[in-house]
Coordinates of C-alpha atoms and ligand atoms in Angstrom, one line a residue:
X1 CA -84.2 -85.2 -0.7
X2 CA -82.8 -82.4 -2.8
X3 CA -82.6 -79.2 -0.8
X4 CA -84.0 -75.9 -2.0
X5 CA -83.6 -73.9 1.2
X6 CA -80.8 -73.2 3.6
X7 CA -80.6 -74.9 7.0
X8 CA -81.4 -72.2 9.5
X9 CA -79.0 -71.9 12.5
X10 CA -80.3 -69.8 15.3
X11 CA -77.5 -68.4 17.4
X12 CA -73.9 -67.5 16.5
X13 CA -72.2 -68.5 19.8
X14 CA -69.4 -71.1 19.6
X15 CA -71.9 -73.9 18.9
X16 CA -73.9 -72.2 16.1
X17 CA -70.6 -71.1 14.5
X18 CA -69.2 -74.7 14.7
X19 CA -72.4 -76.0 13.2
X20 CA -72.3 -73.5 10.4
X21 CA -68.7 -74.2 9.7
X22 CA -69.2 -78.0 9.5
X23 CA -72.3 -77.9 7.4
X24 CA -70.8 -75.3 5.0
X25 CA -67.7 -77.5 4.7
X26 CA -69.9 -80.4 3.6
X27 CA -71.6 -78.1 1.0
X28 CA -74.9 -77.8 2.8
X29 CA -76.4 -74.3 2.3
X30 CA -76.7 -72.5 5.7
X31 CA -78.0 -69.3 7.1
X32 CA -76.8 -68.3 10.6
X33 CA -78.6 -65.5 12.5
X34 CA -78.0 -63.9 15.9
X35 CA -80.1 -61.3 17.6
X36 CA -77.1 -59.7 19.2
X37 CA -75.4 -56.7 17.4
X38 CA -71.9 -58.1 18.1
X39 CA -70.3 -61.3 19.3
X40 CA -69.3 -61.6 22.9
X41 CA -66.2 -59.7 24.2
X42 CA -66.1 -61.8 27.4
X43 CA -63.7 -64.7 28.1
X44 CA -66.5 -67.0 29.3
X45 CA -65.5 -70.6 28.3
X46 CA -61.8 -70.7 28.4
X47 CA -60.7 -74.2 27.6
X48 CA -60.6 -76.2 24.3
X49 CA -60.0 -79.8 25.2
X50 CA -58.0 -82.3 23.1
X51 CA -61.0 -84.0 21.6
X52 CA -62.5 -80.7 20.4
X53 CA -59.2 -79.8 18.9
X54 CA -59.1 -83.1 17.1
X55 CA -62.5 -82.6 15.7
X56 CA -61.7 -79.0 14.7
X57 CA -58.8 -80.3 12.7
X58 CA -61.3 -81.6 10.2
X59 CA -62.2 -77.9 9.6
X60 CA -58.5 -77.2 9.0
X61 CA -58.4 -74.4 11.6
X62 CA -56.9 -76.0 14.6
X63 CA -53.4 -74.5 14.0
X64 CA -54.9 -71.0 14.1
X65 CA -56.4 -71.8 17.4
X66 CA -53.3 -73.3 18.9
X67 CA -51.3 -70.3 17.8
X68 CA -53.7 -68.0 19.5
X69 CA -54.0 -70.0 22.8
X70 CA -52.0 -71.0 25.7
X71 CA -51.1 -74.7 26.3
X72 CA -51.8 -76.0 29.8
X73 CA -50.4 -79.3 30.9
X74 CA -52.4 -80.2 34.0
X75 CA -54.3 -79.2 37.1
X76 CA -53.3 -79.3 40.7
X77 CA -55.5 -79.4 43.8
X78 CA -54.0 -77.5 46.8
X79 CA -55.3 -77.6 50.3
X80 CA -53.8 -76.5 53.6
X81 CA -50.7 -75.1 51.9
X82 CA -49.7 -78.2 50.0
X83 CA -50.5 -79.9 46.7
X84 CA -52.7 -82.9 47.4
X85 CA -53.4 -84.0 43.9
X86 CA -52.5 -83.5 40.2
X87 CA -54.1 -84.5 36.9
X88 CA -52.1 -84.3 33.7
X89 CA -53.7 -83.4 30.3
X90 CA -50.9 -85.0 28.3
X91 CA -53.0 -87.9 27.1
X92 CA -51.4 -90.4 24.8
X93 CA -52.6 -90.9 21.2
X94 CA -53.7 -87.4 20.5
X95 CA -51.9 -84.7 18.5
X96 CA -53.1 -82.2 21.1
X97 CA -51.8 -83.5 24.5
X98 CA -52.8 -80.4 26.5
X99 CA -55.7 -78.1 27.3
X100 CA -55.7 -75.0 25.1
X101 CA -56.7 -71.9 27.1
X102 CA -58.3 -69.4 24.8
X103 CA -61.0 -66.9 25.7
X104 CA -64.5 -67.6 24.2
X105 CA -64.4 -64.2 22.6
X106 CA -61.3 -65.3 20.6
X107 CA -62.9 -68.7 19.8
X108 CA -65.9 -67.0 18.4
X109 CA -63.8 -64.5 16.4
X110 CA -61.7 -67.2 14.9
X111 CA -64.7 -69.4 14.0
X112 CA -66.4 -66.3 12.4
X113 CA -63.2 -65.5 10.4
X114 CA -63.2 -69.2 9.3
X115 CA -66.8 -68.9 8.2
X116 CA -66.1 -65.6 6.4
X117 CA -63.3 -67.4 4.5
X118 CA -66.0 -69.7 3.1
X119 CA -68.2 -66.7 2.2
X120 CA -70.6 -67.1 5.1
X121 CA -71.6 -64.0 7.1
X122 CA -73.4 -64.1 10.5
X123 CA -76.6 -62.1 10.1
X124 CA -76.6 -60.0 13.2
X125 CA -79.6 -58.3 14.8
X126 CA -81.8 -60.9 13.2
X127 CA -84.0 -62.7 15.8
X128 CA -86.0 -65.8 15.5
X129 CA -89.4 -64.8 17.1
X130 CA -91.6 -67.8 16.2
X131 CA -91.6 -71.0 14.2
X132 CA -94.0 -73.8 13.1
X133 CA -92.6 -77.2 12.5
X134 CA -94.1 -79.2 9.6
X135 CA -93.5 -82.6 8.0
X136 CA -91.5 -81.2 5.1
X137 CA -89.9 -78.2 6.6
X138 CA -90.1 -75.5 9.3
X139 CA -91.7 -72.1 8.9
X140 CA -89.9 -69.5 10.8
X141 CA -90.4 -65.8 11.5
X142 CA -87.4 -63.6 11.8
X143 CA -87.3 -60.0 13.0
X144 CA -84.6 -57.6 11.6
X145 CA -83.1 -54.6 13.4
X146 CA -85.4 -52.2 11.6
X147 CA -88.5 -54.1 12.8
X148 CA -89.1 -55.8 9.5
X149 CA -90.5 -59.3 9.7
X150 CA -89.3 -62.0 7.4
X151 CA -91.0 -65.4 6.8
X152 CA -88.7 -68.3 5.8
X153 CA -89.1 -71.9 5.2
X154 CA -86.1 -74.1 6.1
X155 CA -85.6 -77.9 5.8
X156 CA -84.1 -78.0 9.3
X157 CA -84.1 -75.5 12.2
X158 CA -81.1 -75.8 14.5
X159 CA -81.5 -74.2 17.9
X160 CA -78.0 -73.1 19.0
X161 CA -79.6 -70.2 20.8
X162 CA -78.2 -70.7 24.3
X163 CA -79.6 -71.3 27.8
X164 CA -82.7 -69.2 27.3
X165 CA -83.4 -70.9 23.9
X166 CA -86.6 -69.7 22.2
X167 CA -86.3 -72.9 20.0
X168 CA -86.5 -75.0 23.2
X169 CA -89.4 -73.0 24.5
X170 CA -91.2 -73.2 21.1
X171 CA -91.0 -77.0 21.2
X172 CA -92.5 -76.9 24.7
X173 CA -89.5 -78.8 26.1
X174 CA -88.8 -78.8 29.8
X175 CA -85.3 -77.7 30.9
X176 CA -85.2 -80.2 33.8
X177 CA -82.9 -79.5 36.7
X178 CA -82.0 -76.9 39.3
X179 CA -80.2 -73.7 40.1
X180 CA -77.6 -74.5 42.8
X181 CA -77.7 -72.5 46.0
X182 CA -74.0 -71.5 45.9
X183 CA -73.1 -68.0 44.7
X184 CA -70.0 -67.5 42.6
X185 CA -67.7 -64.7 41.6
X186 CA -65.5 -64.5 38.5
X187 CA -62.6 -62.2 37.8
X188 CA -60.7 -62.0 34.4
X189 CA -57.8 -60.1 35.8
X190 CA -54.0 -59.6 35.8
X191 CA -52.2 -61.2 38.7
X192 CA -48.6 -60.8 39.6
X193 CA -46.4 -63.2 41.7
X194 CA -48.5 -66.3 41.1
X195 CA -46.5 -69.1 42.8
X196 CA -48.1 -72.0 40.9
X197 CA -46.6 -73.2 37.5
X198 CA -47.6 -70.9 34.7
X199 CA -48.9 -73.8 32.6
X200 CA -51.2 -75.3 35.2
X201 CA -54.7 -74.8 36.5
X202 CA -54.7 -74.4 40.3
X203 CA -57.7 -75.4 42.5
X204 CA -57.4 -74.2 46.1
X205 CA -59.7 -76.1 48.5
X206 CA -60.0 -73.7 51.5
X207 CA -62.2 -74.0 54.6
X208 CA -64.2 -70.9 53.3
X209 CA -64.8 -72.4 49.9
X210 CA -63.0 -73.2 46.6
X211 CA -60.9 -70.8 44.5
X212 CA -59.7 -71.7 41.0
X213 CA -57.0 -70.0 39.0
X214 CA -56.9 -70.5 35.2
X215 CA -54.0 -69.0 33.2
X216 CA -55.3 -67.2 30.1
X217 CA -52.1 -65.6 28.8
X218 CA -48.9 -64.5 30.5
X219 CA -49.9 -62.4 33.5
X220 CA -53.7 -62.8 32.8
X221 CA -55.8 -65.2 34.8
X222 CA -59.4 -66.2 35.4
X223 CA -60.3 -66.5 39.1
X224 CA -63.5 -68.1 40.2
X225 CA -64.6 -68.7 43.8
X226 CA -67.7 -69.7 45.6
X227 CA -68.9 -67.1 48.2
X228 CA -71.5 -69.1 50.1
X229 CA -75.1 -70.1 49.7
X230 CA -78.4 -68.2 49.3
X231 CA -81.9 -69.4 48.8
X232 CA -82.6 -66.5 46.3
X233 CA -81.6 -68.1 43.0
X234 CA -81.6 -64.7 41.3
X235 CA -79.0 -63.2 43.6
X236 CA -75.7 -62.3 42.0
X237 CA -72.8 -60.4 43.4
X238 CA -70.3 -58.7 41.0
X239 CA -67.0 -58.5 43.0
X240 CA -64.8 -55.5 43.3
X241 CA -61.1 -55.8 42.6
X242 CA -60.5 -55.4 46.4
X243 CA -62.8 -58.4 47.1
X244 CA -60.9 -60.4 44.5
X245 CA -57.6 -59.5 46.3
X246 CA -59.1 -60.6 49.7
X247 CA -60.2 -63.9 48.2
X248 CA -56.7 -64.5 46.7
X249 CA -54.9 -63.6 49.9
X250 CA -57.1 -65.8 52.1
X251 CA -57.6 -68.8 49.9
X252 CA -54.6 -69.0 47.7
X253 CA -51.8 -67.5 49.9
X254 CA -50.4 -64.1 50.4
X255 CA -48.1 -62.3 47.9
X256 CA -50.2 -62.3 44.8
X257 CA -51.3 -58.9 43.4
X258 CA -54.5 -58.5 41.3
X259 CA -54.8 -55.5 39.0
X260 CA -56.3 -54.3 35.7
X261 CA -59.6 -56.2 35.7
X262 CA -61.0 -57.1 32.3
X263 CA -64.3 -58.6 33.6
X264 CA -65.7 -58.9 37.1
X265 CA -69.0 -60.8 37.4
X266 CA -71.1 -62.9 39.7
X267 CA -72.8 -66.0 38.5
X268 CA -75.0 -68.9 39.5
X269 CA -74.7 -72.5 38.5
X270 CA -77.6 -74.2 36.8
X271 CA -77.7 -77.9 36.2
X272 CA -80.4 -78.5 33.5
X273 CA -80.9 -80.6 30.5
X274 CA -83.7 -81.5 28.0
X275 CA -84.7 -85.1 27.7
X276 CA -84.9 -85.0 23.9
X277 CA -82.5 -83.1 21.7
X278 CA -84.8 -82.9 18.7
X279 CA -88.4 -83.0 17.5
X280 CA -89.0 -83.7 13.8
X281 CA -87.0 -81.2 11.8
X282 CA -86.0 -79.1 14.8
X283 CA -82.8 -79.8 16.7
X284 CA -81.2 -78.3 19.9
X285 CA -77.4 -78.1 20.5
X286 CA -75.2 -76.6 23.1
X287 CA -76.5 -74.6 26.0
X288 CA -80.0 -74.7 24.5
X289 CA -79.9 -78.4 25.4
X290 CA -77.7 -78.7 28.5
X291 CA -76.1 -76.3 31.1
X292 CA -74.1 -77.2 34.1
X293 CA -71.3 -76.2 36.5
X294 CA -68.1 -74.8 34.9
X295 CA -66.2 -77.4 36.9
X296 CA -64.2 -79.3 34.4
X297 CA -64.7 -76.7 31.7
X298 CA -66.9 -79.0 29.6
X299 CA -69.8 -76.8 28.7
X300 CA -68.7 -75.2 25.4
X301 CA -66.8 -78.3 24.3
X302 CA -69.8 -80.5 24.9
X303 CA -71.9 -78.1 22.8
X304 CA -69.4 -77.9 20.0
X305 CA -69.2 -81.7 19.9
X306 CA -73.0 -81.7 19.6
X307 CA -72.5 -79.8 16.4
X308 CA -69.8 -82.1 15.1
X309 CA -72.1 -85.1 15.8
X310 CA -75.1 -83.6 14.0
X311 CA -73.5 -81.9 11.0
X312 CA -72.2 -85.0 9.2
X313 CA -75.5 -86.8 9.6
X314 CA -77.5 -83.9 8.4
X315 CA -75.2 -83.4 5.4
X316 CA -75.5 -87.0 4.3
X317 CA -79.3 -86.8 4.5
X318 CA -79.4 -83.3 2.9
X319 CA -77.4 -84.7 -0.1
X320 CA -79.6 -87.7 -0.4
X321 CA -77.0 -90.2 0.5
X322 CA -78.6 -91.5 3.7
X323 CA -82.1 -91.9 5.0
X324 CA -83.1 -89.3 7.7
X325 CA -84.6 -92.1 9.8
X326 CA -81.4 -94.1 9.8
X327 CA -79.1 -91.3 11.0
X328 CA -80.9 -88.4 12.6
X329 CA -82.5 -90.1 15.6
X330 CA -79.0 -91.2 16.7
X331 CA -78.0 -87.6 17.3
X332 CA -80.2 -87.1 20.4
X333 CA -79.6 -90.6 21.7
X334 CA -75.8 -90.2 21.5
X335 CA -75.5 -86.6 22.7
X336 CA -78.1 -86.9 25.5
X337 CA -76.2 -89.8 27.0
X338 CA -73.0 -87.7 26.9
X339 CA -74.9 -84.7 28.4
X340 CA -76.0 -86.9 31.3
X341 CA -72.4 -88.0 32.0
X342 CA -71.1 -84.4 31.7
X343 CA -73.7 -83.1 34.1
X344 CA -73.1 -85.8 36.6
X345 CA -69.3 -85.4 36.6
X346 CA -69.5 -81.6 36.8
X347 CA -72.0 -81.9 39.6
X348 CA -69.7 -84.3 41.6
X349 CA -66.7 -82.0 41.1
X350 CA -68.7 -79.0 42.3
X351 CA -70.0 -80.8 45.3
X352 CA -66.5 -81.9 46.4
X353 CA -65.1 -78.4 45.9
X354 CA -67.9 -76.6 47.8
X355 CA -68.1 -79.0 50.7
X356 CA -68.5 -77.2 54.0
X357 CA -67.5 -78.2 57.6
X358 CA -64.1 -78.9 59.1
X359 CA -64.7 -82.6 59.5
X360 CA -66.1 -83.2 56.0
X361 CA -63.4 -81.1 54.4
X362 CA -60.7 -83.0 56.4
X363 CA -62.0 -86.4 55.2
X364 CA -62.3 -85.1 51.6
X365 CA -58.7 -83.8 51.6
X366 CA -57.4 -87.0 53.1
X367 CA -59.3 -89.2 50.6
X368 CA -58.3 -87.0 47.7
X369 CA -54.6 -87.0 48.7
X370 CA -54.6 -90.8 48.5
X371 CA -56.9 -91.3 45.5
X372 CA -55.4 -88.6 43.3
X373 CA -52.0 -90.2 43.6
X374 CA -53.2 -93.4 41.9
X375 CA -52.0 -93.5 38.3
X376 CA -55.3 -95.3 37.3
X377 CA -57.4 -92.5 38.7
X378 CA -55.1 -89.8 37.3
X379 CA -55.4 -91.4 33.8
X380 CA -59.2 -91.8 34.0
X381 CA -59.6 -88.2 35.1
X382 CA -57.3 -87.0 32.3
X383 CA -59.2 -89.0 29.7
X384 CA -62.5 -87.6 31.0
X385 CA -61.5 -84.0 31.1
X386 CA -59.8 -84.1 27.7
X387 CA -63.0 -85.8 26.4
X388 CA -60.9 -88.4 24.7
X389 CA -63.0 -91.2 26.3
X390 CA -66.3 -90.0 24.9
X391 CA -67.8 -93.1 23.2
X392 CA -71.1 -94.2 21.8
X393 CA -71.3 -97.9 22.8
X394 CA -75.1 -97.9 23.1
X395 CA -75.9 -95.9 19.9
X396 CA -78.1 -97.4 17.2
X397 CA -75.2 -96.6 14.9
X398 CA -72.9 -98.9 16.8
X399 CA -72.7 -102.6 16.0
X400 CA -71.2 -104.2 19.1
X401 CA -69.6 -107.6 19.5
X402 CA -66.8 -107.6 17.0
X403 CA -64.1 -106.5 19.4
X404 CA -60.6 -107.3 18.3
X405 CA -57.7 -107.1 20.6
X406 CA -55.3 -104.3 19.8
X407 CA -57.7 -101.8 18.5
X408 CA -60.6 -99.6 19.6
X409 CA -64.0 -101.3 20.2
X410 CA -67.2 -100.4 18.4
X411 CA -68.4 -97.0 19.7
X412 CA -64.9 -95.9 20.8
X413 CA -62.9 -93.0 19.2
X414 CA -60.4 -94.1 16.6
X415 CA -57.3 -92.1 17.5
X416 CA -56.1 -89.9 14.6
X417 CA -53.0 -91.0 12.8
X418 CA -50.3 -88.4 12.4
X419 CA -49.7 -87.6 8.8
X420 CA -53.1 -88.9 7.6
X421 CA -56.1 -86.5 7.1
X422 CA -58.6 -86.9 9.9
X423 CA -61.6 -89.1 9.1
X424 CA -64.4 -86.8 8.0
X425 CA -62.1 -84.1 6.6
X426 CA -62.8 -82.6 3.2
X427 CA -66.0 -81.5 1.6
X428 CA -68.0 -84.7 1.9
X429 CA -68.7 -86.7 5.1
X430 CA -67.4 -90.2 4.4
X431 CA -66.9 -93.2 6.6
X432 CA -63.3 -94.7 6.5
X433 CA -62.4 -98.3 6.4
X434 CA -59.2 -99.4 8.2
X435 CA -58.5 -102.7 6.4
X436 CA -56.0 -104.6 4.2
X437 CA -56.7 -103.7 0.6
X438 CA -57.8 -106.2 -2.0
X439 CA -59.6 -106.1 -5.4
X440 CA -62.9 -107.2 -3.7
X441 CA -62.6 -104.4 -1.2
X442 CA -61.9 -101.8 -3.9
X443 CA -65.1 -102.9 -5.6
X444 CA -67.0 -102.6 -2.3
X445 CA -65.7 -99.1 -1.7
X446 CA -66.6 -98.0 -5.3
X447 CA -70.1 -99.4 -4.8
X448 CA -70.6 -97.3 -1.7
X449 CA -68.7 -94.3 -2.9
X450 CA -71.1 -91.7 -1.7
X451 CA -70.7 -93.0 1.9
X452 CA -67.2 -94.2 2.3
X453 CA -63.6 -93.1 1.4
X454 CA -62.4 -94.6 -2.0
X455 CA -59.3 -96.3 -0.5
X456 CA -58.8 -98.2 2.8
X457 CA -56.6 -96.9 5.5
X458 CA -54.0 -99.3 7.1
X459 CA -55.7 -101.6 9.7
X460 CA -54.9 -101.1 13.4
X461 CA -53.8 -104.8 13.5
X462 CA -53.9 -107.7 11.1
X463 CA -57.0 -109.9 11.1
X464 CA -59.7 -107.2 11.5
X465 CA -61.3 -104.2 9.9
X466 CA -62.6 -101.0 11.5
X467 CA -65.4 -99.0 10.0
X468 CA -65.1 -95.5 11.3
X469 CA -67.8 -92.8 11.1
X470 CA -67.1 -89.3 9.7
X471 CA -66.7 -88.0 13.3
X472 CA -64.0 -90.5 14.1
X473 CA -66.0 -93.1 16.1
X474 CA -65.9 -96.8 15.3
X475 CA -69.1 -98.0 13.8
X476 CA -68.2 -101.6 13.8
X477 CA -65.2 -104.0 14.0
X478 CA -65.3 -107.0 11.7
X479 CA -63.1 -109.9 10.8
X480 CA -60.7 -109.1 8.0
X481 CA -62.4 -110.0 4.7
X482 CA -66.0 -109.9 6.1
X483 CA -67.1 -107.4 3.5
X484 CA -70.7 -108.3 4.0
X485 CA -70.6 -106.8 7.4
X486 CA -69.6 -103.5 5.9
X487 CA -72.1 -103.7 3.1
X488 CA -74.9 -104.5 5.5
X489 CA -74.1 -101.5 7.7
X490 CA -73.9 -99.1 4.8
X491 CA -77.1 -100.5 3.2
X492 CA -78.8 -99.8 6.5
X493 CA -77.6 -96.2 6.5
X494 CA -78.6 -95.6 2.9
X495 CA -81.9 -97.5 3.1
X496 CA -84.8 -95.6 1.5
X497 CA -82.5 -92.8 0.5
X498 CA -82.1 -94.1 -3.0
Ligands
LIG501 C1 -70.0 -66.0 33.2 C2 -69.8 -67.3 32.4 C3 -68.7 -68.0 32.5 C4 -68.5 -69.2 31.8 N1 -67.4 -70.0 32.0 C5 -67.3 -71.1 31.3 C6 -66.1 -71.9 31.4 O1 -65.2 -71.6 32.1 N2 -66.1 -73.1 30.7 C7 -67.1 -73.5 29.9 O2 -67.0 -74.6 29.2 N3 -68.2 -72.8 29.7 C8 -68.3 -71.6 30.4 N4 -69.4 -70.9 30.3 C9 -70.5 -71.4 29.4 C10 -70.2 -71.2 28.0 O3 -70.1 -69.8 27.8 C11 -71.4 -71.8 27.2 O4 -71.4 -73.2 27.4 C12 -71.2 -71.5 25.7 O5 -71.3 -70.1 25.4 C13 -72.4 -72.1 25.0 O6 -72.4 -71.8 23.6 P1 -73.7 -71.8 22.8 O7 -73.3 -71.4 21.4 O8 -74.5 -73.0 23.0 O9 -74.6 -70.6 23.4 P2 -74.3 -69.1 23.6 O10 -72.9 -68.8 23.6 O11 -75.2 -68.6 24.7 O12 -74.8 -68.5 22.2 C14 -76.2 -68.4 21.9 C15 -76.4 -67.3 20.9 O13 -77.7 -67.3 20.4 C16 -78.2 -66.0 20.3 N5 -79.7 -66.0 20.3 C17 -80.4 -66.3 21.4 N6 -81.7 -66.3 21.1 C18 -81.8 -65.9 19.8 C19 -82.9 -65.7 18.9 N7 -84.2 -65.9 19.3 N8 -82.6 -65.3 17.6 C20 -81.3 -65.2 17.2 N9 -80.3 -65.4 18.0 C21 -80.5 -65.7 19.3 C22 -77.5 -65.2 21.4 O14 -77.4 -63.8 21.1 C23 -76.1 -65.9 21.4 O15 -75.2 -65.2 20.6 C24 -69.5 -69.6 30.9 C25 -70.7 -68.8 30.8 C26 -70.8 -67.7 31.5 C27 -72.1 -66.8 31.3

């Protein structure tokens, strides 16, 4: 379908900005609006995980982020004055074997700069107030700072408008879940004499509750701590610097000195998610679709990866190279399954950290001190936190069954190869084929040139081929030379688009 209107992205948080950057890179006209006068100046989400950095590499801006952030190598759990567990972030097979600490304010600034370099400006103080979805497009009403109302028609409306999403409300979708009873405080603060390694997260399990220290930059830390339960889910307590110092002294050990607070705030944890991520031509991504505990620091990363997942599908459909019905429904199926996993994991980590009672805490600490020493558990936790194990085995876009020893299975991430451009880089979303070259194969690649890279990449091992999606996940594994498997797959993507 040729486009005559820009895709409308509502919300210029990290998810909306990522969505705009990806679509713009793929030459899809976009308009990105935000009702706020300025982007956030708060550190909020602090971590960019390995998988997000890999996907950002396709935008060509990962180096800028890495230069602006702080590399963190692992997390330690400390209880009763000793380290009872450690998880490393130095996963194998990624160019980014660390967690990158970078305040959300900087993430948004760098993404906005990147968009500006492509000639796209965030339209600030422009609010989506209403919309009507239709079969061929969505009619939206925007209110400008001077009160002027503007009517626009967009082929797709993308709700990246955060936890209180008007897009979600407009679709009548339920944000299923709860507000947890625990109250939390957060301090973005300078701390002197921190005894733990400067490139590690430290999680202190104390009888009073949990306290976590995240390094942000030399001398600057994020501290979060739970301060007990209340039935009033609206209750918030903004801590004073003195209260932060008391929490540090009591739960993390004496000798540290907090000063120069940048941000002190109370917060509550919501665990909520929509069932469907889209309805017709309207899509939800990021906090608009899922919110959960900050344990594991997955929130923003999960949202940005929603954007990476949707953008290439939308671009192929927008350019008329793929049928909407063959690609777009997979977005919600794939990302909702990931959202369920992220919510469950974050919930488990929060429950373990906020456990109360001497006996239960004693058992928890004992079990953790054994289990967290196991290399298998350490590896699994590292893979989960870095999001390198995200996979889409049950997606309608995954053809299972062709597993070949020595390479990733269908649905898994294809690890990037150092020195090769990432799959999906450039200005057109194309699949990549990891296969031995041959004249027949060249003819196939030419025939499907709007969907697939013009030349094969070296196979992972001999005897098989890997078809990899523009977001780096394996669509199918086939026997070497089985070109019909590739053609059948790409025909199904393109069906009805011609
Ligand atoms: C105190 C705090 C601490 C946090 N700590 C962490 C952490 O450590 N790790 C982590 O991963 N996450 C953390 N988060 C969560 C993280 O900030 C979010 O997951 C992330 O911001 C989600 O990005 P988003 O783009 O989906 O939504 P948002 O960042 O909320 O952006 C939504 C944007 O939409 C705009 N908007 C809303 N409605 C409209 C409308 N009708 N019209 C136009 N614009 C609109 C808003 O102005 C906003 O700019 C924290 C959040 C808070 C509040």
